[in-house]
mmCIF file of C-alpha atoms in Angstrom:
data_model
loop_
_atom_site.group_PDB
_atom_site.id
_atom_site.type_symbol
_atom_site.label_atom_id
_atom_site.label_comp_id
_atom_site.label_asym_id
_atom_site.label_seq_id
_atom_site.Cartn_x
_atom_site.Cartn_y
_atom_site.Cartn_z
ATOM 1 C CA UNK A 77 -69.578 -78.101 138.027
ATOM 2 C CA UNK A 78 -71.409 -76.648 134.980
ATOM 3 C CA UNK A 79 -70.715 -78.382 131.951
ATOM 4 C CA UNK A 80 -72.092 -78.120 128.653
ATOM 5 C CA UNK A 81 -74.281 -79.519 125.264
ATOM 6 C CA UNK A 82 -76.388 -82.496 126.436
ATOM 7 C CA UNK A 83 -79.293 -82.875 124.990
ATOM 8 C CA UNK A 84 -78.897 -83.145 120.653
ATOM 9 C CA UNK A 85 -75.637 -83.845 119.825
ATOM 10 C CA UNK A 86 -74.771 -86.578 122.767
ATOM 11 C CA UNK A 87 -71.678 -85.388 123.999
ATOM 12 C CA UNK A 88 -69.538 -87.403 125.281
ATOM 13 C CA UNK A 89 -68.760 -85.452 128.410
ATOM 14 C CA UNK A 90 -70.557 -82.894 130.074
ATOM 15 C CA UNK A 91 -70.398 -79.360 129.550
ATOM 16 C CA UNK A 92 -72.069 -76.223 129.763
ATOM 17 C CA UNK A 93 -73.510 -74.062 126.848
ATOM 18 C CA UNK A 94 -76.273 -73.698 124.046
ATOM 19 C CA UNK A 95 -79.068 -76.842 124.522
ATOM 20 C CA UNK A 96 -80.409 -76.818 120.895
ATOM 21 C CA UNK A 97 -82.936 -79.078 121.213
ATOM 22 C CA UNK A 98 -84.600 -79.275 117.621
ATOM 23 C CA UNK A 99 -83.444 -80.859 114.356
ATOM 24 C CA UNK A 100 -83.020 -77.745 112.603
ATOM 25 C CA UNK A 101 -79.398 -77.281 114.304
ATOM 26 C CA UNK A 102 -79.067 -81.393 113.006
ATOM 27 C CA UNK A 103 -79.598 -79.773 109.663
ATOM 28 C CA UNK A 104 -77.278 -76.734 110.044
ATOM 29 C CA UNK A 105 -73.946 -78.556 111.657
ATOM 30 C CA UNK A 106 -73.045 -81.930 112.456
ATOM 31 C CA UNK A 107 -70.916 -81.207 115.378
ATOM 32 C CA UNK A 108 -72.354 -81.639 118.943
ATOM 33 C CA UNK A 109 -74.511 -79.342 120.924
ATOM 34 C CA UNK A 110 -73.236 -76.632 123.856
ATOM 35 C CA UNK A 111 -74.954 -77.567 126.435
ATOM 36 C CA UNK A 112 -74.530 -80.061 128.934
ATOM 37 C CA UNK A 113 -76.014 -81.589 132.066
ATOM 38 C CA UNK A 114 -74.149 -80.659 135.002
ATOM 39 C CA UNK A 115 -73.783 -81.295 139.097
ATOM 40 C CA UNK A 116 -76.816 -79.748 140.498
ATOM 41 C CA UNK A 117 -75.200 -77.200 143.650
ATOM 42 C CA UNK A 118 -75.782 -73.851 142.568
ATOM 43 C CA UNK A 119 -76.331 -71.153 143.688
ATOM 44 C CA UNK A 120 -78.293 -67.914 141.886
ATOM 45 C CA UNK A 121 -76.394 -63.967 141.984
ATOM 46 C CA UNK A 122 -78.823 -62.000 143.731
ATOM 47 C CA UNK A 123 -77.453 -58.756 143.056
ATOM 48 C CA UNK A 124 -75.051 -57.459 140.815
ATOM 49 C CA UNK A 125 -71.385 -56.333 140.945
ATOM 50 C CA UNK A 126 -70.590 -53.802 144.005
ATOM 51 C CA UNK A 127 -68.810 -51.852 141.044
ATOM 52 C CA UNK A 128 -72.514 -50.896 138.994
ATOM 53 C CA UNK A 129 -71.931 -49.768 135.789
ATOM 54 C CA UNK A 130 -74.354 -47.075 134.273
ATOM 55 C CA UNK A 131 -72.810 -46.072 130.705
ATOM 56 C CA UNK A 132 -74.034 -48.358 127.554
ATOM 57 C CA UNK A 133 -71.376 -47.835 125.030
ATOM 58 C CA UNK A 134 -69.230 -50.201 127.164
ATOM 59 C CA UNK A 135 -66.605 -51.914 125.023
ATOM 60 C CA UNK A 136 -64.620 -55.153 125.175
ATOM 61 C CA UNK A 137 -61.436 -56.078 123.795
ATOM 62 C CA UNK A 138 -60.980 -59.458 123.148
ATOM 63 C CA UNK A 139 -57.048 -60.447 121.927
ATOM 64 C CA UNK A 140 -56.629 -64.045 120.580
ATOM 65 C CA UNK A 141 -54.254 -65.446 119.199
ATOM 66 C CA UNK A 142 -56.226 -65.848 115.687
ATOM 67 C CA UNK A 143 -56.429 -61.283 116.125
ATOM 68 C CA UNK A 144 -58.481 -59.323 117.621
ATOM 69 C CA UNK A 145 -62.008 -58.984 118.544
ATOM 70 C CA UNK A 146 -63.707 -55.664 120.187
ATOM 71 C CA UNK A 147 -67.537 -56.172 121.490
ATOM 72 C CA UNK A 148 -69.903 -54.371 123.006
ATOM 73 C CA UNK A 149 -72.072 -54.995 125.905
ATOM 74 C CA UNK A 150 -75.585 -54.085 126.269
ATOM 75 C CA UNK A 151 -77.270 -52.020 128.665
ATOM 76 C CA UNK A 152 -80.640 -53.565 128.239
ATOM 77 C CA UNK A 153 -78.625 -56.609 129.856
ATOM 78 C CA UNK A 154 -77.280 -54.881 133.121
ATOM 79 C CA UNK A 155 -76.343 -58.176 135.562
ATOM 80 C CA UNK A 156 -74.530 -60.027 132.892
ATOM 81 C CA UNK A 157 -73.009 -56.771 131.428
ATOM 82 C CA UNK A 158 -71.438 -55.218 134.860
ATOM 83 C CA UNK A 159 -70.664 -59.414 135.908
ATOM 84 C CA UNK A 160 -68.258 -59.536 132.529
ATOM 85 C CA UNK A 161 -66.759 -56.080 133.473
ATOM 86 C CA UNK A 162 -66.291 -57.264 137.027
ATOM 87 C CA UNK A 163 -63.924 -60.146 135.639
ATOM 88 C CA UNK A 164 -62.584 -59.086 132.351
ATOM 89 C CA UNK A 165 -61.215 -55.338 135.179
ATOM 90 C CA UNK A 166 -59.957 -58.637 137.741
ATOM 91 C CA UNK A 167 -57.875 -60.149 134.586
ATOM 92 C CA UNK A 168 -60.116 -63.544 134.783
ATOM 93 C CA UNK A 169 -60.079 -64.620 131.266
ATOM 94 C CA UNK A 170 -56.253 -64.001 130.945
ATOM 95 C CA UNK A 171 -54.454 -67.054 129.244
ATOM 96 C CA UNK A 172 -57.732 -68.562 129.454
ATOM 97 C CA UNK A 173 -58.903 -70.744 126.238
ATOM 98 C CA UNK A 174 -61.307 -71.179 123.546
ATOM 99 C CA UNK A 175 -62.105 -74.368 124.794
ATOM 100 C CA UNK A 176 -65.037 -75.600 122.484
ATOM 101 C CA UNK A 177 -65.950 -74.554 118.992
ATOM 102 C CA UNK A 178 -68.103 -76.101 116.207
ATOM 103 C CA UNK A 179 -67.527 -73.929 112.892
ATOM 104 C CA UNK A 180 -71.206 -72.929 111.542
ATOM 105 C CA UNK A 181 -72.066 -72.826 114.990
ATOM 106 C CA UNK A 182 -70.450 -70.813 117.586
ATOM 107 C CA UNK A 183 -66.986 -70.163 119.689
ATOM 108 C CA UNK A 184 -67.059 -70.953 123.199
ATOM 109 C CA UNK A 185 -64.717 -69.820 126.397
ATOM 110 C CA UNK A 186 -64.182 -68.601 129.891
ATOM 111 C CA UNK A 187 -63.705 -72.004 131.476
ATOM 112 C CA UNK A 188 -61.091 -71.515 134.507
ATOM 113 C CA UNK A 189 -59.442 -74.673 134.701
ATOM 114 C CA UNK A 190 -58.594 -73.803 130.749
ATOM 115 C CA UNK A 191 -55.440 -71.663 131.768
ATOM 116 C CA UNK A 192 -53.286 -74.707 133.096
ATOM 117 C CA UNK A 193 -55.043 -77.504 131.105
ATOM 118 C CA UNK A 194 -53.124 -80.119 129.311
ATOM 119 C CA UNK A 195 -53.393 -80.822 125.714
ATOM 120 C CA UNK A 196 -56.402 -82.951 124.989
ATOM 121 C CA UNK A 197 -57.420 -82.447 128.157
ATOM 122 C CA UNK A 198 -61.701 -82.338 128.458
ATOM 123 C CA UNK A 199 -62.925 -79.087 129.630
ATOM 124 C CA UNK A 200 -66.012 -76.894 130.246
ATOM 125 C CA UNK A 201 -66.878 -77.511 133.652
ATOM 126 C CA UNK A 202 -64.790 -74.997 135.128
ATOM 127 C CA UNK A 203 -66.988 -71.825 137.015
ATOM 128 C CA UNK A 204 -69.071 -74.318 138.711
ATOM 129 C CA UNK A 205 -68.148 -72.958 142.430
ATOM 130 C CA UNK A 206 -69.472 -69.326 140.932
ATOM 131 C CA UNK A 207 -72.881 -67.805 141.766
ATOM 132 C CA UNK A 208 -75.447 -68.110 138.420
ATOM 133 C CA UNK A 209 -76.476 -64.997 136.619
ATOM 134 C CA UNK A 210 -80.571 -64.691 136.467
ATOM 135 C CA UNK A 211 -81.744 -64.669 132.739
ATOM 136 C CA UNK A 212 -81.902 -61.452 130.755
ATOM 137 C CA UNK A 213 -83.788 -62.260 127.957
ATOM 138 C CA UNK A 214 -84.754 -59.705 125.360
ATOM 139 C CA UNK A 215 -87.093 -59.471 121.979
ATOM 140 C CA UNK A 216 -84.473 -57.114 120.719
ATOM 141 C CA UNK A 217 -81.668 -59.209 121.800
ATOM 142 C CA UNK A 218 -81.133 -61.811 119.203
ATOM 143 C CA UNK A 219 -78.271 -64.520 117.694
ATOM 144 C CA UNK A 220 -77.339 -62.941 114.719
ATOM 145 C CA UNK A 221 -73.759 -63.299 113.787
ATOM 146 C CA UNK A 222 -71.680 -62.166 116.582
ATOM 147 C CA UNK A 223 -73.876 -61.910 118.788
ATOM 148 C CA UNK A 224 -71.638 -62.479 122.807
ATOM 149 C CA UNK A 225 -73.927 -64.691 124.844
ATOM 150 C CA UNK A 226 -73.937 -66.409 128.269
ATOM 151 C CA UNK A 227 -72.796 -70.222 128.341
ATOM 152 C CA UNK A 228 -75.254 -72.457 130.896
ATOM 153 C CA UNK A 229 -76.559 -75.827 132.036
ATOM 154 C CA UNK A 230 -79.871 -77.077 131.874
ATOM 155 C CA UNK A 231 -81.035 -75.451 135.376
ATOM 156 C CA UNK A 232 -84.719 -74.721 135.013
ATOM 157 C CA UNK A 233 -84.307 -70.769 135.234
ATOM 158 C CA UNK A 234 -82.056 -70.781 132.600
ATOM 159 C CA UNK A 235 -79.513 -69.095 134.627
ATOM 160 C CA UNK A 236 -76.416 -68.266 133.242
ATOM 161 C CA UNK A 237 -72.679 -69.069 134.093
ATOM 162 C CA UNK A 238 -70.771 -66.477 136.306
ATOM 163 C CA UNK A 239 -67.874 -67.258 133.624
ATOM 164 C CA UNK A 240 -68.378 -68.798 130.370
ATOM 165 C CA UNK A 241 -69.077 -67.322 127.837
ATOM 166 C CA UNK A 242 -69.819 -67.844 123.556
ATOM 167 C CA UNK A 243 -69.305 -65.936 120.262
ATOM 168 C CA UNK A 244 -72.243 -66.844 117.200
ATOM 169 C CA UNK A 245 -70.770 -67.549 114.421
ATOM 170 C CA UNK A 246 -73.769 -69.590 113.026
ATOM 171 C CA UNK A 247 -75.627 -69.748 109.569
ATOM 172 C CA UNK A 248 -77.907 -68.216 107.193
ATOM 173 C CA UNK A 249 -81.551 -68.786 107.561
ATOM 174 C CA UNK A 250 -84.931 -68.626 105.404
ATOM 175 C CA UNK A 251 -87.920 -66.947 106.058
ATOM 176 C CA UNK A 252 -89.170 -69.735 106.648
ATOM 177 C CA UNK A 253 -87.098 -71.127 109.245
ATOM 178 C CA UNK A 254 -87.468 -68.096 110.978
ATOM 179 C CA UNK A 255 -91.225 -68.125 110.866
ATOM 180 C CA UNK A 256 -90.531 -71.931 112.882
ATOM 181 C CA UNK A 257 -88.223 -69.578 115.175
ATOM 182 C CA UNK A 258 -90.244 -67.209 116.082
ATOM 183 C CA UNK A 259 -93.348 -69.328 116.859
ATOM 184 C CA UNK A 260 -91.033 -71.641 119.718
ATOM 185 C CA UNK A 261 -89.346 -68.757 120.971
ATOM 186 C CA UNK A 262 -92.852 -66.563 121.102
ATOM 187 C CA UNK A 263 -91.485 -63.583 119.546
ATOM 188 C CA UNK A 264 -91.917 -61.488 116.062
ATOM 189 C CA UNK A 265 -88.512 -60.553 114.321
ATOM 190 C CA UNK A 266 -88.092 -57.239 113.167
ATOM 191 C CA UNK A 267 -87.306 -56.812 109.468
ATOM 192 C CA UNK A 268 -84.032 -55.712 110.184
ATOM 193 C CA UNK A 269 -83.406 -58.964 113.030
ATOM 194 C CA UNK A 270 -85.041 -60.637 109.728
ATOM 195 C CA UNK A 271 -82.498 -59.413 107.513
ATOM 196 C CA UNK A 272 -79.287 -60.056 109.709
ATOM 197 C CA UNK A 273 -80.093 -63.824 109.944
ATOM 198 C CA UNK A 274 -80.537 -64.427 106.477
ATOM 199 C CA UNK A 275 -77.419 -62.024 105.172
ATOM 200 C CA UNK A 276 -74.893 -62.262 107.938
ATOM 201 C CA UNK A 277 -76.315 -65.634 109.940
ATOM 202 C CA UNK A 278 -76.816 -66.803 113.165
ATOM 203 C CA UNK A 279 -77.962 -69.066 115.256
ATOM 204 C CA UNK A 280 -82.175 -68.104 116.074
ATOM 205 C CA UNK A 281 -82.937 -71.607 117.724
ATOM 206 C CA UNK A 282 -80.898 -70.131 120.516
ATOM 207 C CA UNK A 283 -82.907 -66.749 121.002
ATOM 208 C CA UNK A 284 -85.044 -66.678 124.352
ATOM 209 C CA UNK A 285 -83.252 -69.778 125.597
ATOM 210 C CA UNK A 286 -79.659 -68.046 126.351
ATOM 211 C CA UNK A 287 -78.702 -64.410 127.558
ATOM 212 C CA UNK A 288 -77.446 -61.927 124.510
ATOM 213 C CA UNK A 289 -75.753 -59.701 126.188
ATOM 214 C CA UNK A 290 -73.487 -57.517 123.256
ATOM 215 C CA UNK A 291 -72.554 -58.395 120.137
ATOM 216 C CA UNK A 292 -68.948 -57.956 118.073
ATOM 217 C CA UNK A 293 -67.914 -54.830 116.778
ATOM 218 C CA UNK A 294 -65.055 -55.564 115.006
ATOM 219 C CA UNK A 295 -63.180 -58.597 114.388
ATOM 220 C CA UNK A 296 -66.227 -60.985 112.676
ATOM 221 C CA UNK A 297 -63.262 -62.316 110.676
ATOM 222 C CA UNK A 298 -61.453 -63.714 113.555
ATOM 223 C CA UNK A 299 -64.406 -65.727 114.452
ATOM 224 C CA UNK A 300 -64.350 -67.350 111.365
ATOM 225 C CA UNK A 301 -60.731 -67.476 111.610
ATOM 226 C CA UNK A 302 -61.179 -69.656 115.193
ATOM 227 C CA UNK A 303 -64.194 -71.178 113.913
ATOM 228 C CA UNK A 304 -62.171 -73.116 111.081
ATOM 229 C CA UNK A 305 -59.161 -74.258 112.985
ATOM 230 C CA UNK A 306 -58.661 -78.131 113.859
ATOM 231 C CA UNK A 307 -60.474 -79.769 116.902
ATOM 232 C CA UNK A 308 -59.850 -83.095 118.482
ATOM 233 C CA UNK A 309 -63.160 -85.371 119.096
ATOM 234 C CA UNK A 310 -64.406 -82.525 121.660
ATOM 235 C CA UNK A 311 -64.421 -79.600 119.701
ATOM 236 C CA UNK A 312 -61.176 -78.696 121.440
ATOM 237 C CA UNK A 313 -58.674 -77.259 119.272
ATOM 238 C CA UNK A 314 -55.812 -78.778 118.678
ATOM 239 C CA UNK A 315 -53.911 -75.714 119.160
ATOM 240 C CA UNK A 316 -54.009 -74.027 121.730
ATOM 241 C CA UNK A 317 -56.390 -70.692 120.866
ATOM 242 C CA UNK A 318 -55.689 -68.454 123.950
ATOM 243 C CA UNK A 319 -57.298 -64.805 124.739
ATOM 244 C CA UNK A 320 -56.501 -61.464 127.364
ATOM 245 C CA UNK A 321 -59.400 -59.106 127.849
ATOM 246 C CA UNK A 322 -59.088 -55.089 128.700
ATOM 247 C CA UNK A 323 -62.075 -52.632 129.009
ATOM 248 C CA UNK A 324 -61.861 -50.217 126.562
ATOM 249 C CA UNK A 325 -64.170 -47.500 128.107
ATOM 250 C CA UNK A 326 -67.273 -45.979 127.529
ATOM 251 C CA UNK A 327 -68.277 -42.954 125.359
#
């Protein structure tokens, strides 16, 4: 089972999403980490969806119960983009939950066993039994403020769950900071990539380590909104903050 957040923030159970492995994310949130260690069986998706997906202006709608969110998926990022068409088309995330989220940081779902889970029940693990998505990493594709990325565990390809999913809400960085960024990741921000982390925020100790694969179009609010509601000693909300998921089409 994939679970998430091991390595910084010593979660207390194991889950599946963003390793941030560096003190910087210490300095930026207290809260725990996304990813953690997980049961090693595994195995990788070959190929992609028999349903391939050619358009790029392919949009998401995301309902909550905090409002409404509407992203778009790349088409630099073709495996993870026509894998999240493939489920969001089967009705997958449907009463599913935002399971984990750490305000400053990011907003994390897609976890199957979420649907019918009791309150205060652990979760992230769920997705396990689903074939990994090979890494799409891309220069261009960074985790700026809404930025929708691919939840995983600490497998060595840095494959990404069939399922879960997260939202950036993050922070605002220096130029500074991102000079640190760029030199671990071994890339050069653009002025404009530059810009967007140090107006809107983000999360750039994340970027080359987990799959970007679209970014929110409208609805930043509501992440905020679901970023700043109350979690138990998880990161699970107290409430329950559920979501549906309809493709919107394609220009």
């Amino acid at each position: 089972m994939i679970k998430l957040l091991s390595t910084i923030f010593c979660a207390a159970f194991m889950l599946m999403c963003v390793n941030v492995a560096t003190a910087q994310v210490k300095k930026k949130t207290t809260s725990k980490t996304v990813v953690k260690k997980v049961a090693p069986k595994y195995r990788l998706a070959t190929t992609r969806s028999t349903k391939v997906i050619k358009d790029s202006s392919i949009k998401i709608e995301i309902l909550t119960d905090s409002g409404l969110i509407v992203v778009k998926l790349y088409d630099s990022t073709p495996l993870h983009r026509d894998n999240f068409v493939k489920l969001v088309e089967q009705g997958f995330y449907d009463s599913l939950l935002f399971h984990r989220i750490i305000q400053g940081f990011m907003i994390q779902g897609g976890d199957p066993g979420s649907k019918t889970a009791m309150q205060g029940q652990q979760l992230g693990g769920g997705g396990g039994d689903m074939a990994r998505i090979p890494a799409e990493f891309r220069p261009s594709l960074i985790h700026k403020k809404g930025a929708l990325a691919a939840a995983r565990d600490g497998n060595a390809e840095k494959a990404s769950s069939a399922c879960q999913f997260y939202i950036v809400q993050g922070n605002k960085y220096t130029d500074a900071e991102l000079n640190m960024f760029e030199t671990r990741a071994g890339i050069k921000y653009t002025l404009a990539q530059r810009l967007a982390y140090k107006t809107i925020g983000g999360t750039p100790m994340l970027d080359q380590n987990y799959t970007v694969y679209g970014e929110v179009i409208k609805g930043l609010a509501v992440i905020d909104k679901i970023a700043a509601v109350q979690k138990d000693g998880t990161d699970r909300p107290i409430g329950n903050v559920k979501m549906s998921m309809k493709v919107l089409g394609r220009k």
